[in-house]
Short mmCIF file of C-alpha atoms (C1' of nucleotides) in Angstrom, two decimals:
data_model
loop_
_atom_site.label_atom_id
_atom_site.label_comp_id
_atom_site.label_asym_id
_atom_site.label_seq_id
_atom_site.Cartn_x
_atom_site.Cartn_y
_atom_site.Cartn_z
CA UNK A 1 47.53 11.74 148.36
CA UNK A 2 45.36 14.75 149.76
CA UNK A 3 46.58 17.78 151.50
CA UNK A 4 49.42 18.07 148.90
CA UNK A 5 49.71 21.57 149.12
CA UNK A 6 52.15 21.47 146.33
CA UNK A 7 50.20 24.93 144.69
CA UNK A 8 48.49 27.48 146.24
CA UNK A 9 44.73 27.95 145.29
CA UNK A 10 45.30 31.19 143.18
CA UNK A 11 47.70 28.55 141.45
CA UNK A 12 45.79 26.16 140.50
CA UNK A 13 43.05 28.34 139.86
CA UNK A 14 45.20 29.62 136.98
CA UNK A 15 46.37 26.07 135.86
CA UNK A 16 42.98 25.23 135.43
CA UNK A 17 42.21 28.22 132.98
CA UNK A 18 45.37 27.90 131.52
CA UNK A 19 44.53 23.77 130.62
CA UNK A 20 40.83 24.91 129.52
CA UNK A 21 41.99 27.80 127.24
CA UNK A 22 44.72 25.20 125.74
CA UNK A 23 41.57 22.45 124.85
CA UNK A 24 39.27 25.46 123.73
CA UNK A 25 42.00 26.57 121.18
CA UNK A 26 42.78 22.78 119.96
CA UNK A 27 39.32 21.79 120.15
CA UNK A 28 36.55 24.03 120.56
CA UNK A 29 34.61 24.94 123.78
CA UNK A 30 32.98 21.50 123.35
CA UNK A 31 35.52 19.93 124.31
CA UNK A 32 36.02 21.63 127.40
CA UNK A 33 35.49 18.35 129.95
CA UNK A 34 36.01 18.47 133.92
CA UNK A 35 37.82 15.32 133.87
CA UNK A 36 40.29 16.11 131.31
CA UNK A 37 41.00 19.59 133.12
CA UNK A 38 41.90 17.29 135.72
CA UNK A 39 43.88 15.21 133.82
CA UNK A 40 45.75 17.97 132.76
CA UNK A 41 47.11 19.37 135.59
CA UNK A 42 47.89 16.50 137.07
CA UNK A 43 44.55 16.90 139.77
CA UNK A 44 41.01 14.93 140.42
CA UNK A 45 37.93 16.34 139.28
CA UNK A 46 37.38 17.30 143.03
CA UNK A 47 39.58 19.85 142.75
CA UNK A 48 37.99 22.02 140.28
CA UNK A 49 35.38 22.69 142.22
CA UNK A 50 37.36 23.89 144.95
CA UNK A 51 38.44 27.02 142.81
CA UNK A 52 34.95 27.66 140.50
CA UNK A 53 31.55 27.24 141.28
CA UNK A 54 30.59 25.11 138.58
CA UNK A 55 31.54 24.38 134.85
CA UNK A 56 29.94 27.58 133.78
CA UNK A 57 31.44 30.08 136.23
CA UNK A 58 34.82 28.40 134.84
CA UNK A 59 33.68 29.41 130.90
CA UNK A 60 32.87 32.83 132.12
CA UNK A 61 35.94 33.06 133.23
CA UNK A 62 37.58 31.66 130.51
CA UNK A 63 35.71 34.19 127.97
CA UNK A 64 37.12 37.00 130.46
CA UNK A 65 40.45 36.28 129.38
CA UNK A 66 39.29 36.73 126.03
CA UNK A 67 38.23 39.68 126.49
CA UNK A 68 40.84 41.04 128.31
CA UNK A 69 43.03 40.05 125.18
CA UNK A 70 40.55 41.75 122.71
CA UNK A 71 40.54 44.71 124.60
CA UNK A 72 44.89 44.81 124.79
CA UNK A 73 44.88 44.15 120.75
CA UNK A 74 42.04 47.31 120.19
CA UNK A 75 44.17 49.78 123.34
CA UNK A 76 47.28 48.84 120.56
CA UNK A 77 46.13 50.27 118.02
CA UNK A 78 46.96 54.30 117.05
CA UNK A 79 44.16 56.80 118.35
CA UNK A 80 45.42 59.62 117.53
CA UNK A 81 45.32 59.20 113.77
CA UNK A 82 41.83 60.46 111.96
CA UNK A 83 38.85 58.60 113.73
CA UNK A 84 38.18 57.46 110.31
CA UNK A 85 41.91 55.44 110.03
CA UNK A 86 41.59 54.63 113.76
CA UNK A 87 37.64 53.34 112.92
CA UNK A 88 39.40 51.13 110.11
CA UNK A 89 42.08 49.94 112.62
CA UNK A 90 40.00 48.76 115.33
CA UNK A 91 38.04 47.17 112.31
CA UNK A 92 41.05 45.45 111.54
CA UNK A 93 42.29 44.45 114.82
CA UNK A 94 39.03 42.66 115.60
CA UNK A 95 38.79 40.54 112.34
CA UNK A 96 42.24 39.67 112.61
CA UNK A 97 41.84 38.46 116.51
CA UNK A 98 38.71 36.78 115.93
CA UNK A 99 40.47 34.52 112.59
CA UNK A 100 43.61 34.50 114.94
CA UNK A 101 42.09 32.86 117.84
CA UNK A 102 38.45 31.65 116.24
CA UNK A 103 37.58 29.12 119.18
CA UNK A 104 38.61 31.39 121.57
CA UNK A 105 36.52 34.61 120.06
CA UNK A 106 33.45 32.35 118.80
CA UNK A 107 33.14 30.85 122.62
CA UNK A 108 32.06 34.55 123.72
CA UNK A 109 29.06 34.53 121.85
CA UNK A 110 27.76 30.77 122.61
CA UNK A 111 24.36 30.97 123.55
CA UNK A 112 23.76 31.17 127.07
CA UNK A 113 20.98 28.74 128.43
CA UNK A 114 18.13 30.49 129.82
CA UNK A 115 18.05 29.39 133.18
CA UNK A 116 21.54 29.55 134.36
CA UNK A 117 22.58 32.68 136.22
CA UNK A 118 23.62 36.05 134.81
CA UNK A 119 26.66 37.39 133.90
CA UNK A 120 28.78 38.93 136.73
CA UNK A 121 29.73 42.51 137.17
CA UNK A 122 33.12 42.40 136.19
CA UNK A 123 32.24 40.55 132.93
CA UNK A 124 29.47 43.06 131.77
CA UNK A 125 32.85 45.67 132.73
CA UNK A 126 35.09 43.75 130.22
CA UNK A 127 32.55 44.59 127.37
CA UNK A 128 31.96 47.62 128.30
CA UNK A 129 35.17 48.27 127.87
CA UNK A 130 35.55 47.04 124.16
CA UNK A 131 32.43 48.90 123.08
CA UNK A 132 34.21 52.47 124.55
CA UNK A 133 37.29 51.86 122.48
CA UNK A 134 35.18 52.40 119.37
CA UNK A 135 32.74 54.92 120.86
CA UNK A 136 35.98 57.53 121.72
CA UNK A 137 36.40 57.21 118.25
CA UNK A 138 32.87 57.88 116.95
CA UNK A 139 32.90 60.82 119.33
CA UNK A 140 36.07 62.10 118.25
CA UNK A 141 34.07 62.29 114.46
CA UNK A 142 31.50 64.36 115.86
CA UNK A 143 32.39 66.38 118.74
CA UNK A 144 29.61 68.91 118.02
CA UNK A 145 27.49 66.18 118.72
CA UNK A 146 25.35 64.55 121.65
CA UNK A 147 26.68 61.84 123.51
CA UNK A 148 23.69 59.21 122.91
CA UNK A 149 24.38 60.29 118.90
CA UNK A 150 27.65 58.94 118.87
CA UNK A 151 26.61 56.33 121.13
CA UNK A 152 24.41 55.10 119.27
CA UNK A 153 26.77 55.31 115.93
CA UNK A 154 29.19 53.19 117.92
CA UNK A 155 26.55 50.29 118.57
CA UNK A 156 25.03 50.13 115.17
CA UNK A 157 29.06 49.89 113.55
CA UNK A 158 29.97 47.44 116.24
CA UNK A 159 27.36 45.58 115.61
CA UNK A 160 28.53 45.92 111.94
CA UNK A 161 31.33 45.14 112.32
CA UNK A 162 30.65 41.65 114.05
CA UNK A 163 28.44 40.71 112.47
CA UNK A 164 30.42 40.62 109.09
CA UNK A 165 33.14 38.76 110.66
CA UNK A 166 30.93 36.13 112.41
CA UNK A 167 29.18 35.35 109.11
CA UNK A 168 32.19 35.52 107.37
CA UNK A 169 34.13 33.13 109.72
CA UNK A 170 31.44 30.96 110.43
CA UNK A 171 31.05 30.53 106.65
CA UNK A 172 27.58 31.47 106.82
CA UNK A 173 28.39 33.76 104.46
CA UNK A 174 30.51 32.28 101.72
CA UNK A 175 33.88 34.13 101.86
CA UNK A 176 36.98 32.70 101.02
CA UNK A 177 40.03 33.95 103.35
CA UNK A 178 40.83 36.69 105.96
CA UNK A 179 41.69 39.25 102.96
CA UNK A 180 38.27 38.78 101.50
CA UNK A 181 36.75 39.70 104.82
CA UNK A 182 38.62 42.92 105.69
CA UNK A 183 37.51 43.91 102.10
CA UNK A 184 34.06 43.22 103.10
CA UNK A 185 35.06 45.30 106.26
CA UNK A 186 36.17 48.01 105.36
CA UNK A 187 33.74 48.37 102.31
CA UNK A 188 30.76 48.15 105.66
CA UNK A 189 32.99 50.70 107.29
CA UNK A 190 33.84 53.21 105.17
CA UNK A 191 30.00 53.23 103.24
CA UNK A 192 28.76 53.76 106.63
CA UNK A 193 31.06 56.69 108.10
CA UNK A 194 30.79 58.46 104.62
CA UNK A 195 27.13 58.16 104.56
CA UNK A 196 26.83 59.06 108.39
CA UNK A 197 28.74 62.39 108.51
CA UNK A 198 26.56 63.13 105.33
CA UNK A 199 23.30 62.41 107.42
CA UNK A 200 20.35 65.72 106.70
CA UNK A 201 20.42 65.72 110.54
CA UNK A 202 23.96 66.18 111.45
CA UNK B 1 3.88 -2.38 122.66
CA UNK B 2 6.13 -2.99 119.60
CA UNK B 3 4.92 -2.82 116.16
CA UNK B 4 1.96 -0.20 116.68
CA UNK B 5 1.91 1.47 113.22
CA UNK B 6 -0.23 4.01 114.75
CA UNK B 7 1.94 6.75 112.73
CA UNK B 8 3.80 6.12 109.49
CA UNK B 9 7.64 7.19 109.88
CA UNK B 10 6.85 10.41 108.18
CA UNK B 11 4.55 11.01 110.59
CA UNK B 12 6.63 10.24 113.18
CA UNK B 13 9.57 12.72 111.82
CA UNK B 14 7.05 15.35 111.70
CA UNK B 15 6.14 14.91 115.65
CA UNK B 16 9.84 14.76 117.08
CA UNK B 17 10.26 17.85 114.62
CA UNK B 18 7.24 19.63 116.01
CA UNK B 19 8.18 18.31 119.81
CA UNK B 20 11.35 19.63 119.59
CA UNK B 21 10.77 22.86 118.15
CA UNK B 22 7.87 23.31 121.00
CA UNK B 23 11.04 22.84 123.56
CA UNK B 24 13.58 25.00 121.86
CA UNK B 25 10.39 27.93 122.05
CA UNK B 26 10.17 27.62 125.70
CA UNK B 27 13.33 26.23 127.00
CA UNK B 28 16.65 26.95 124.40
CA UNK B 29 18.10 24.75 122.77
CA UNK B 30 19.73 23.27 126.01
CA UNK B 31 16.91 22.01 127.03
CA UNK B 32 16.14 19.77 124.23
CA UNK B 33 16.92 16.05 124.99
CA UNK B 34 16.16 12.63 123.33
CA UNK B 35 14.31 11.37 125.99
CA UNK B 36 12.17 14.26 127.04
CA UNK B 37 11.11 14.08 122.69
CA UNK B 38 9.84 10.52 123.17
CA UNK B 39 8.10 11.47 126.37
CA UNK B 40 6.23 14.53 124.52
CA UNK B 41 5.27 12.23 121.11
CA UNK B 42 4.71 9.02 123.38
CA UNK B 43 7.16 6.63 122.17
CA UNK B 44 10.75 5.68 123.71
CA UNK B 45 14.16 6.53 122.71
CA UNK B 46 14.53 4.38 120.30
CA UNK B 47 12.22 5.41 117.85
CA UNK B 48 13.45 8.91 117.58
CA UNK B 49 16.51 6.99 115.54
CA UNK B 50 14.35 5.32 113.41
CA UNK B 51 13.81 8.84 111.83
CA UNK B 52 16.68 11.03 112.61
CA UNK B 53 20.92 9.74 112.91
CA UNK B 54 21.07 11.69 116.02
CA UNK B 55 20.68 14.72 117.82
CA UNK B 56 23.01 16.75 115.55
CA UNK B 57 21.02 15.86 112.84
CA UNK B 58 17.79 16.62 114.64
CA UNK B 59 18.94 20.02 115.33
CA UNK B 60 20.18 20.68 111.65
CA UNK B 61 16.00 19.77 110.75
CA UNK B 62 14.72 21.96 113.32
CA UNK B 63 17.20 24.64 111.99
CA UNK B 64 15.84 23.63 108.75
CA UNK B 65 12.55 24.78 109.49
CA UNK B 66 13.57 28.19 111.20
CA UNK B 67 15.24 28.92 108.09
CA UNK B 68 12.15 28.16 106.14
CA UNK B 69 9.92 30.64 108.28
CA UNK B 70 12.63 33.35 108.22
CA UNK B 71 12.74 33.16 104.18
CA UNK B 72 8.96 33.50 104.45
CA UNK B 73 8.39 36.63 106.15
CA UNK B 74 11.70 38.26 103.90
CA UNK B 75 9.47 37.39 101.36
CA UNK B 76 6.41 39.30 102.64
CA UNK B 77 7.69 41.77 101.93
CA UNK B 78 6.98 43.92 99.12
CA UNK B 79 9.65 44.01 96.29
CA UNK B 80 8.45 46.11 94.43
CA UNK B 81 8.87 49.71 95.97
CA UNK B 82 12.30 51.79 96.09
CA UNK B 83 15.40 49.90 96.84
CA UNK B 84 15.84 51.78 100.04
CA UNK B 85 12.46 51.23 101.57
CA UNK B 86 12.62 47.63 100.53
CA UNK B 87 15.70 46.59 102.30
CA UNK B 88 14.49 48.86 105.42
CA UNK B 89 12.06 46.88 105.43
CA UNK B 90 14.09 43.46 104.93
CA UNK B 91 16.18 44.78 107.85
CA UNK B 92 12.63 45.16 110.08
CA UNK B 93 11.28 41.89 109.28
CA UNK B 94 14.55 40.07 110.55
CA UNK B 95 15.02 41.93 113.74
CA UNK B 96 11.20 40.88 114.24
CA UNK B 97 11.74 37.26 113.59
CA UNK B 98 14.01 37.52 115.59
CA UNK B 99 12.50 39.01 119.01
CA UNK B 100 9.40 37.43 118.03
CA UNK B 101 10.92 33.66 117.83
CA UNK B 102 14.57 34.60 119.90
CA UNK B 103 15.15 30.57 120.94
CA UNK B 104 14.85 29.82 117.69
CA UNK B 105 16.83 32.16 115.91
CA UNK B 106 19.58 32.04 118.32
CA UNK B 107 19.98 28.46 117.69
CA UNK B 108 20.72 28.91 114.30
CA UNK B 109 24.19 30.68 115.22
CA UNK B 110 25.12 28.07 117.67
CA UNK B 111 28.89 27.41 117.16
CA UNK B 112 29.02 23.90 115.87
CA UNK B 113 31.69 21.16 117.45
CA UNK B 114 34.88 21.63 115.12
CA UNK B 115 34.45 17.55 114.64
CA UNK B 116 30.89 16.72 113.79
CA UNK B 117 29.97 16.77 109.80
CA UNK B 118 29.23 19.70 107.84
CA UNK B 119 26.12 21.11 106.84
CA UNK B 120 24.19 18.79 104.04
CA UNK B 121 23.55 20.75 100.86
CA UNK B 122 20.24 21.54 101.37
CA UNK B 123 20.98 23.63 104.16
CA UNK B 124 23.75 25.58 102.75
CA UNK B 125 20.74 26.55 100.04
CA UNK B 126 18.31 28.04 102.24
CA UNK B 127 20.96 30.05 103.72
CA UNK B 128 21.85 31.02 100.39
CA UNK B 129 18.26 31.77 99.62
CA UNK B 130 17.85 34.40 102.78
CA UNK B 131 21.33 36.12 101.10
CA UNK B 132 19.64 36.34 97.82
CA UNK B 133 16.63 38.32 99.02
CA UNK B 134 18.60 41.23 100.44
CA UNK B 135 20.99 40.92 96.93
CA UNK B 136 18.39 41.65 95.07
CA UNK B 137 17.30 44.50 96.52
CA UNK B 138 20.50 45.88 96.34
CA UNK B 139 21.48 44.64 92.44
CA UNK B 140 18.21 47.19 91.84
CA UNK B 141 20.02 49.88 93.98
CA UNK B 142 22.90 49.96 91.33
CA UNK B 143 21.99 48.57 87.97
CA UNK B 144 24.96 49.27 86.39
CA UNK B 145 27.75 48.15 89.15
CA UNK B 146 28.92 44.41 88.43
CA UNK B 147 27.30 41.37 90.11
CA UNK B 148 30.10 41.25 92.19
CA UNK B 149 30.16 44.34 93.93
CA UNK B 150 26.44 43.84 94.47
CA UNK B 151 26.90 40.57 96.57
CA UNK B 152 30.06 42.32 98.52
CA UNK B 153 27.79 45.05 99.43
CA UNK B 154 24.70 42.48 100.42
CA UNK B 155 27.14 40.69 102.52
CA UNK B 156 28.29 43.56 104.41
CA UNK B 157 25.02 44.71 104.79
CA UNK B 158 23.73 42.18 106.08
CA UNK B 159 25.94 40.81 108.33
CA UNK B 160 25.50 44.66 109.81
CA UNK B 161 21.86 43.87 110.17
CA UNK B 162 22.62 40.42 111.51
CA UNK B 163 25.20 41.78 113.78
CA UNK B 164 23.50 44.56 115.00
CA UNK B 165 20.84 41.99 116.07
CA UNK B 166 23.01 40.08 117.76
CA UNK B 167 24.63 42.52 119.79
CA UNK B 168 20.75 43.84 120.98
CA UNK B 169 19.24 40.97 121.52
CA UNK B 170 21.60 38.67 123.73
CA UNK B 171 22.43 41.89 125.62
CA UNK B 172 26.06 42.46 124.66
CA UNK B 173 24.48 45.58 123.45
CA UNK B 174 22.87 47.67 126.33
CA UNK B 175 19.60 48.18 123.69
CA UNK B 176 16.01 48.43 125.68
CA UNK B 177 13.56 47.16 123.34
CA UNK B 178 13.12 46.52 120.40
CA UNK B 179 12.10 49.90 119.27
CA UNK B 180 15.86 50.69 120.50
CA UNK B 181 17.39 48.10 118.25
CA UNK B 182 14.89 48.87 115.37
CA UNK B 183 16.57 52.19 115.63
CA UNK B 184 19.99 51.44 115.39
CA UNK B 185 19.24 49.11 112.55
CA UNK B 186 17.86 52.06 110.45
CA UNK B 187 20.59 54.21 111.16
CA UNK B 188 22.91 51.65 109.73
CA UNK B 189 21.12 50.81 107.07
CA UNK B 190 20.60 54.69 106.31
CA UNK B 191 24.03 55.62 106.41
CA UNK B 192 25.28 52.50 104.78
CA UNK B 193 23.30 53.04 101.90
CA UNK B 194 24.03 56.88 101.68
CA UNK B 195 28.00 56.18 102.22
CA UNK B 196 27.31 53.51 99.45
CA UNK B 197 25.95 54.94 96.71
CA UNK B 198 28.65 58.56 97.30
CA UNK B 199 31.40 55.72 97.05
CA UNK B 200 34.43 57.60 94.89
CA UNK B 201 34.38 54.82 92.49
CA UNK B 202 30.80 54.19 91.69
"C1'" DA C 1 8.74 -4.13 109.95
"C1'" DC C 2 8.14 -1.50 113.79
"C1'" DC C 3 9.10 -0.45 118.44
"C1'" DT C 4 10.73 -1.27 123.16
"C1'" DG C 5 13.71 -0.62 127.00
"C1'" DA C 6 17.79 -2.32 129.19
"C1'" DA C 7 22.61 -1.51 128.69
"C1'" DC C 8 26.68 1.21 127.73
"C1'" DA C 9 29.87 4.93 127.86
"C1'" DC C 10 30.21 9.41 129.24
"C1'" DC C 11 28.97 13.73 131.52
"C1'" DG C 12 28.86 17.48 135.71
"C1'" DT C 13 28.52 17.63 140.60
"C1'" DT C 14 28.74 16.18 145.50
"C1'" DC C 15 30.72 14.77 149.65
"C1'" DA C 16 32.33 11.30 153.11
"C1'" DA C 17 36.73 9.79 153.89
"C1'" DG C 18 41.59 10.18 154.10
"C1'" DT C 19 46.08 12.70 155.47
"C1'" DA D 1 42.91 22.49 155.26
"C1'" DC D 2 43.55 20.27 151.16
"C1'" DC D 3 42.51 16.65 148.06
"C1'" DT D 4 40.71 12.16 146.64
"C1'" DG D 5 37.68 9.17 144.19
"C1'" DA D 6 33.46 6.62 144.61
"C1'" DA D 7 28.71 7.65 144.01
"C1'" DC D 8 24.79 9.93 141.92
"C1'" DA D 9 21.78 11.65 138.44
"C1'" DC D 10 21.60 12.45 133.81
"C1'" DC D 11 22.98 12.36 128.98
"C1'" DG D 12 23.15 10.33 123.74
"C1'" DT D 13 23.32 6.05 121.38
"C1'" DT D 14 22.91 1.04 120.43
"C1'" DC D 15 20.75 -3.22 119.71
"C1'" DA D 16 18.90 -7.79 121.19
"C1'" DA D 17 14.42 -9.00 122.06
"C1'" DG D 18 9.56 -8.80 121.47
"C1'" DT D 19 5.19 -8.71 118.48
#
DNA sequence: ACCTGAACACCGTTCAAGT
DNA sequence: ACCTGAACACCGTTCAAGT
């Protein structure tokens, strides 16, 4: 053993996110052990920490992935549509990732503990990314309007948006399938972009 | 040692609860461990199982009592005035629980492990007790709509509020303060509401 | 009956030692 | 240079032993 040099580093650094991912979908992110990463591809523990710094700087990148897969699902859906259909679509799209892939999606918003360090560049990137998706669309609603208007519009029906489907999902709140959800969705959507464009200051 | 009876095992219950809540304030939830409990109340391991099955169980309690204190300032608040202004004003009083006491209330949306037991009943109620406030208030919105569509729209409304939250708080959203997120949260709510009550087919 | 604390199995992380 | 695996510190949980 040692000096095997049977993979490159880049290779095993993707072996070891691909084994993680494949135990966070089976069995949730706490399941996610160093020595069974190991054990999966076929390495000692050693090795891990030849490719990430630490258990946590492999979850961040594990929760990159994510949302690199988020954001290809939301760039496949239509934009050129009305913002309102495209609004509804991205709506869609995220519910239907998030129920899809619920271990996966729920992992991105595990707390954090306090002390351990904060969130690279290129991660804070990848969200940025999702939240523009919706704010192009928001804009397209109101051209006439200021940037930080629609801005804003985008983060309160994001936030909307997730919320609904982590209650839902989580069964905090108590409903019954996927369908039920979108319902709930689109009811959250639609009340909120009628009542919106219909705001005394717009 | 052994034997003190110094503190009757309610009392005892009440001290790891009040230990471990003290910890979860100023550390997260991460930071709360069996051992550093017993150190705080001054007994060993041990006798933190005489009152509690384990940790998850522990953490349910202390969950418990967040609950409690979150269904106590929603009721603050008063009931009585228009709809509107009333769930505003359910909508302020969360976000404020929730930057006031943010280890706390993050820990209640901890993902659980896909393997440990569910929730015990009386949990499930006091979750179903913080719903009911906000359904209420919007039953009084629309008298004459169905029950249903009165708990659809509570549950998209607030998982909007609670999402919105979310998204500020933990910093996926790039909110300031929480004046910022106070703002969003009203322009949701607004707009919801307005959307809501123009829907076609009410 | 109440409480201790050693023991156990398991965890993330390190690093001297091997090739 | 790459990789091992024993060692370390720490974790939740149990339970025989003490009073």
């Amino acid at each position: 053993m040692a000096r095997r040099s049977e993979h490159s580093l880049e290779e095993i650094k993707e072996m070891v996110l691909d084994a993680a991912q494949s135990t966070v979908i089976e069995e949730g992110v706490g399941a996610l052990k160093v020595r069974k990463i190991a054990l999966d591809i076929g390495y000692t523990v050693g090795s891990i920490y030849m490719v990430f710094d630490n258990m946590a700087d492999l979850i961040t990148h594990v929760k990159g992935r994510t949302l690199d897969d988020i954001a290809a699902e939301l760039n496949a859906v239509d934009a050129n549509g009305p913002p309102e259909h495209c609004i509804l679509a991205l709506a869609r799209a995220y519910v239907n990732f998030a129920s899809r892939h619920f271990n996966r999606w729920r992992m991105i918003f595990e707390p954090r503990s306090a002390d351990d360090p904060p969130l690279p560049g290129w991660y804070q990137q990848k969200i940025d990314a999702l939240f523009n998706v919706l704010e192009v669309q928001i804009a397209r609603l109101a051209l006439s309007l200021p940037r930080e208007e629609a801005k804003r519009a985008a983060r309160a029906l994001w936030g909307g948006i997730h919320g609904v489907c982590w209650l839902s999902l989580t069964g905090k709140l108590d409903a019954v399938g996927v369908k039920d959800v979108e319902n709930t969705l689109v009811l959250l959507v639609e009340s909120f972009l009628r009542g919106w464009s219909a705001a005394p200051d717009s």
